[in-house]
């Protein structure tokens, strides 16, 4: 009888899966932090409500569409950062810039 508990062995695959899960959590948290730094949850809710009630003028609507596209681009930027464990997720260059006019829209709400 062996004193070794083989059920406790950590395989290379299991280790890689754990590292990837940590990296995924790290990258998604940074993405979320950057989105909320640009627009608080209150601002997002207020703009969404105004848009739903058709209270945005043409310039505001265009900025809102740009903001939504930016959020999609932010989410899309996550995958390459997850895949590259050497990538610096805190580097501004790793993330899309906020489109022109979006900050001004957010300030209004």
XYZ file of N, CA and C in Angstrom:
327
model
N 0.840 -1.179 0.000
C 0.000 0.000 0.000
C 0.883 1.240 0.000
N 0.493 2.221 -0.793
C 1.299 3.421 -0.963
C 0.806 4.552 -0.074
N 1.732 5.385 0.331
C 1.388 6.578 1.104
C 1.095 7.762 0.191
N 1.162 7.535 -1.081
C 0.936 8.607 -2.052
C -0.532 8.601 -2.467
N -1.163 9.755 -2.335
C -2.569 9.906 -2.743
C -2.585 10.442 -4.170
N -2.760 9.553 -5.125
C -2.699 9.940 -6.534
C -3.840 10.871 -6.950
N -4.897 10.921 -6.170
C -6.007 11.828 -6.505
C -5.621 13.288 -6.292
N -4.516 13.528 -5.611
C -4.066 14.888 -5.322
C -3.052 15.410 -6.346
N -2.730 14.592 -7.322
C -1.756 14.999 -8.336
C -2.342 16.120 -9.192
N -1.547 17.144 -9.397
C -1.951 18.270 -10.244
C -1.263 18.104 -11.589
N -2.066 17.918 -12.611
C -1.509 17.730 -13.953
C -1.144 19.076 -14.562
N -0.347 19.020 -15.603
C 0.017 20.241 -16.319
C -1.222 20.908 -16.894
N -2.143 20.114 -17.404
C -3.391 20.672 -17.949
C -4.203 21.376 -16.872
N -4.288 20.759 -15.705
C -5.035 21.371 -14.604
C -4.381 22.678 -14.170
N -3.058 22.678 -14.136
C -2.326 23.891 -13.758
C -2.560 24.999 -14.791
N -2.510 24.660 -16.066
C -2.755 25.647 -17.124
C -4.183 26.182 -17.057
N -5.124 25.307 -16.785
C -6.525 25.729 -16.673
C -6.696 26.711 -15.519
N -6.041 26.427 -14.428
C -6.132 27.314 -13.264
C -5.491 28.676 -13.560
N -4.343 28.655 -14.225
C -3.676 29.911 -14.591
C -4.529 30.716 -15.568
N -5.137 30.041 -16.525
C -6.002 30.727 -17.494
C -7.228 31.328 -16.804
N -7.792 30.608 -15.863
C -8.952 31.126 -15.135
C -8.575 32.375 -14.341
N -7.410 32.356 -13.719
C -6.938 33.543 -12.987
C -6.716 34.710 -13.937
N -6.093 34.423 -15.069
C -5.814 35.475 -16.056
C -7.115 36.051 -16.594
N -8.090 35.187 -16.868
C -9.392 35.630 -17.362
C -10.046 36.564 -16.349
N -10.031 36.186 -15.090
C -10.608 37.021 -14.032
C -9.896 38.370 -13.960
N -8.579 38.360 -14.027
C -7.783 39.590 -13.967
C -8.119 40.525 -15.130
N -8.140 39.991 -16.336
C -8.385 40.805 -17.529
C -9.810 41.367 -17.517
N -10.781 40.528 -17.198
C -12.172 40.998 -17.176
C -12.387 42.049 -16.090
N -11.713 41.910 -14.972
C -11.820 42.912 -13.909
C -11.242 44.250 -14.366
N -10.136 44.203 -15.087
C -9.539 45.441 -15.593
C -10.437 46.086 -16.636
N -11.036 45.270 -17.490
C -11.968 45.781 -18.493
C -13.143 46.482 -17.802
N -13.715 45.816 -16.839
C -14.850 46.379 -16.091
C -14.451 47.683 -15.387
N -13.280 47.669 -14.763
C -12.806 48.861 -14.056
C -12.699 50.048 -15.015
N -12.173 49.796 -16.209
C -12.003 50.870 -17.182
C -13.348 51.370 -17.710
N -14.280 50.476 -17.928
C -15.610 50.897 -18.390
C -16.286 51.756 -17.333
N -16.246 51.301 -16.086
C -16.891 52.065 -15.020
C -16.128 53.338 -14.671
N -14.851 53.397 -14.969
C -14.098 54.643 -14.786
C -14.564 55.689 -15.797
N -14.943 55.229 -16.974
C -15.431 56.144 -18.006
C -16.876 56.555 -17.735
N -17.691 55.594 -17.309
C -19.117 55.866 -17.075
C -19.600 55.033 -15.895
N -19.997 55.706 -14.847
C -20.493 54.996 -13.670
C -21.758 54.212 -14.021
N -22.120 53.303 -13.143
C -23.347 52.547 -13.390
C -24.564 53.463 -13.395
N -24.527 54.518 -12.592
C -25.631 55.485 -12.574
C -25.728 56.218 -13.908
N -24.594 56.673 -14.431
C -24.600 57.364 -15.727
C -25.101 56.430 -16.823
N -24.633 55.189 -16.810
C -25.071 54.225 -17.821
C -26.583 53.992 -17.742
N -27.077 53.851 -16.532
C -28.513 53.641 -16.344
C -29.305 54.848 -16.824
N -28.850 56.042 -16.478
C -29.565 57.252 -16.876
C -29.559 57.461 -18.388
N -28.440 57.180 -19.022
C -28.369 57.323 -20.483
C -29.255 56.275 -21.156
N -29.219 55.064 -20.642
C -30.079 54.010 -21.188
C -31.544 54.396 -21.069
N -31.931 54.924 -19.921
C -33.321 55.340 -19.718
C -33.692 56.466 -20.673
N -32.818 57.456 -20.805
C -33.089 58.575 -21.708
C -33.197 58.084 -23.155
N -32.334 57.160 -23.525
C -32.381 56.610 -24.875
C -33.676 55.833 -25.098
N -34.061 55.030 -24.114
C -35.295 54.238 -24.224
C -36.535 55.116 -24.343
N -36.487 56.274 -23.686
C -37.621 57.197 -23.726
C -37.526 58.161 -24.907
N -36.528 57.929 -25.771
C -36.293 58.768 -26.956
C -36.080 60.238 -26.577
N -35.296 60.453 -25.512
C -35.015 61.807 -25.028
C -33.634 62.323 -25.429
N -32.893 61.542 -26.194
C -31.575 61.977 -26.646
C -31.695 62.685 -27.984
N -30.964 63.793 -28.126
C -30.946 64.460 -29.424
C -30.015 63.686 -30.365
N -29.917 64.106 -31.594
C -29.143 63.369 -32.607
C -27.675 63.220 -32.210
N -27.083 64.264 -31.673
C -25.675 64.212 -31.268
C -25.490 63.244 -30.085
N -26.410 63.287 -29.147
C -26.339 62.380 -28.002
C -26.532 60.929 -28.444
N -27.463 60.699 -29.363
C -27.681 59.344 -29.868
C -26.423 58.804 -30.536
N -25.790 59.644 -31.336
C -24.563 59.218 -32.019
C -23.465 58.883 -31.006
N -23.360 59.687 -29.974
C -22.357 59.422 -28.934
C -22.693 58.139 -28.171
N -23.982 57.911 -27.935
C -24.403 56.699 -27.230
C -24.092 55.460 -28.057
N -24.346 55.515 -29.350
C -24.013 54.393 -30.235
C -22.500 54.160 -30.214
N -21.729 55.236 -30.235
C -20.269 55.113 -30.171
C -19.838 54.497 -28.841
N -20.499 54.886 -27.763
C -20.177 54.342 -26.443
C -20.449 52.839 -26.392
N -21.576 52.432 -26.943
C -21.907 51.009 -26.966
C -20.907 50.218 -27.816
N -20.480 50.814 -28.924
C -19.455 50.180 -29.754
C -18.133 50.061 -29.016
N -17.824 51.086 -28.224
C -16.596 51.068 -27.427
C -16.635 49.943 -26.399
N -17.762 49.762 -25.745
C -17.895 48.673 -24.769
C -17.672 47.326 -25.468
N -18.228 47.162 -26.655
C -18.001 45.925 -27.414
C -16.519 45.762 -27.749
N -15.875 46.847 -28.132
C -14.446 46.796 -28.451
C -13.625 46.472 -27.205
N -14.040 46.998 -26.068
C -13.354 46.685 -24.809
C -13.452 45.191 -24.519
N -14.643 44.647 -24.676
C -14.834 43.215 -24.434
C -14.016 42.380 -25.417
N -13.971 42.814 -26.663
C -13.189 42.099 -27.675
C -11.697 42.157 -27.368
N -11.248 43.238 -26.744
C -9.834 43.385 -26.398
C -9.423 42.415 -25.292
N -10.384 41.869 -24.584
C -10.069 40.934 -23.489
C -9.394 39.665 -23.984
N -9.908 39.068 -25.043
C -9.409 37.763 -25.470
C -7.907 37.758 -25.764
N -7.390 38.702 -26.557
C -5.938 38.673 -26.782
C -5.135 38.873 -25.501
N -5.683 39.647 -24.579
C -4.988 39.865 -23.307
C -5.031 38.623 -22.428
N -6.101 37.874 -22.520
C -6.197 36.608 -21.782
C -5.215 35.600 -22.364
N -5.137 35.561 -23.685
C -4.284 34.580 -24.375
C -2.795 34.846 -24.176
N -2.423 36.096 -23.944
C -1.010 36.453 -23.789
C -0.704 36.766 -22.327
N -0.183 35.802 -21.598
C 0.072 36.029 -20.173
C 1.143 37.087 -19.903
N 1.897 37.457 -20.929
C 2.931 38.485 -20.768
C 2.390 39.894 -21.006
N 1.198 39.998 -21.583
C 0.623 41.310 -21.902
C 0.281 42.060 -20.613
N 0.584 43.342 -20.618
C 0.309 44.199 -19.465
C -1.109 44.742 -19.579
N -2.021 44.207 -18.787
C -3.424 44.614 -18.860
C -3.647 46.016 -18.307
N -2.667 46.548 -17.597
C -2.808 47.898 -17.041
C -2.311 48.973 -18.005
N -1.716 48.560 -19.105
C -1.194 49.512 -20.083
C -2.343 50.081 -20.914
N -2.445 51.401 -20.966
C -3.536 52.047 -21.703
C -3.575 51.627 -23.168
N -2.420 51.368 -23.754
C -2.348 50.997 -25.158
C -2.977 49.642 -25.470
N -3.230 48.861 -24.444
C -3.838 47.545 -24.653
C -5.353 47.634 -24.835
N -5.910 48.809 -24.574
C -7.357 48.984 -24.588
C -7.768 50.060 -25.585
N -8.949 49.944 -26.168
C -9.440 50.960 -27.115
C -9.662 52.303 -26.413
N -9.422 53.369 -27.156
C -9.681 54.717 -26.632
C -11.177 54.996 -26.630
N -11.592 55.805 -25.675
C -12.982 56.247 -25.619
C -13.253 57.130 -26.837
N -14.291 56.845 -27.601
C -14.565 57.635 -28.807
C -14.872 59.107 -28.484
N -14.607 59.920 -29.455
C -14.875 61.348 -29.332
C -16.365 61.580 -29.069
N -16.651 62.464 -28.145
C -18.021 62.831 -27.833
C -18.659 62.007 -26.724
N -18.070 60.860 -26.412
C -18.666 59.991 -25.402
C -18.502 60.582 -23.998
N -17.320 61.089 -23.689
C -17.097 61.680 -22.362
C -18.056 62.844 -22.123
N -18.284 63.633 -23.161
C -19.195 64.768 -23.029
C -20.632 64.301 -22.762
N -21.040 63.237 -23.443
C -22.365 62.667 -23.196
C -22.488 62.195 -21.749
N -21.498 61.488 -21.291
C -21.508 60.935 -19.934
C -21.605 62.057 -18.905
N -20.886 63.140 -19.140
C -20.914 64.285 -18.207
C -22.320 64.863 -18.068
N -23.135 64.718 -19.067
C -24.489 65.254 -19.033
C -25.424 64.415 -18.159
N -24.995 63.207 -17.815
C -25.842 62.313 -17.051
C -25.195 61.903 -15.755
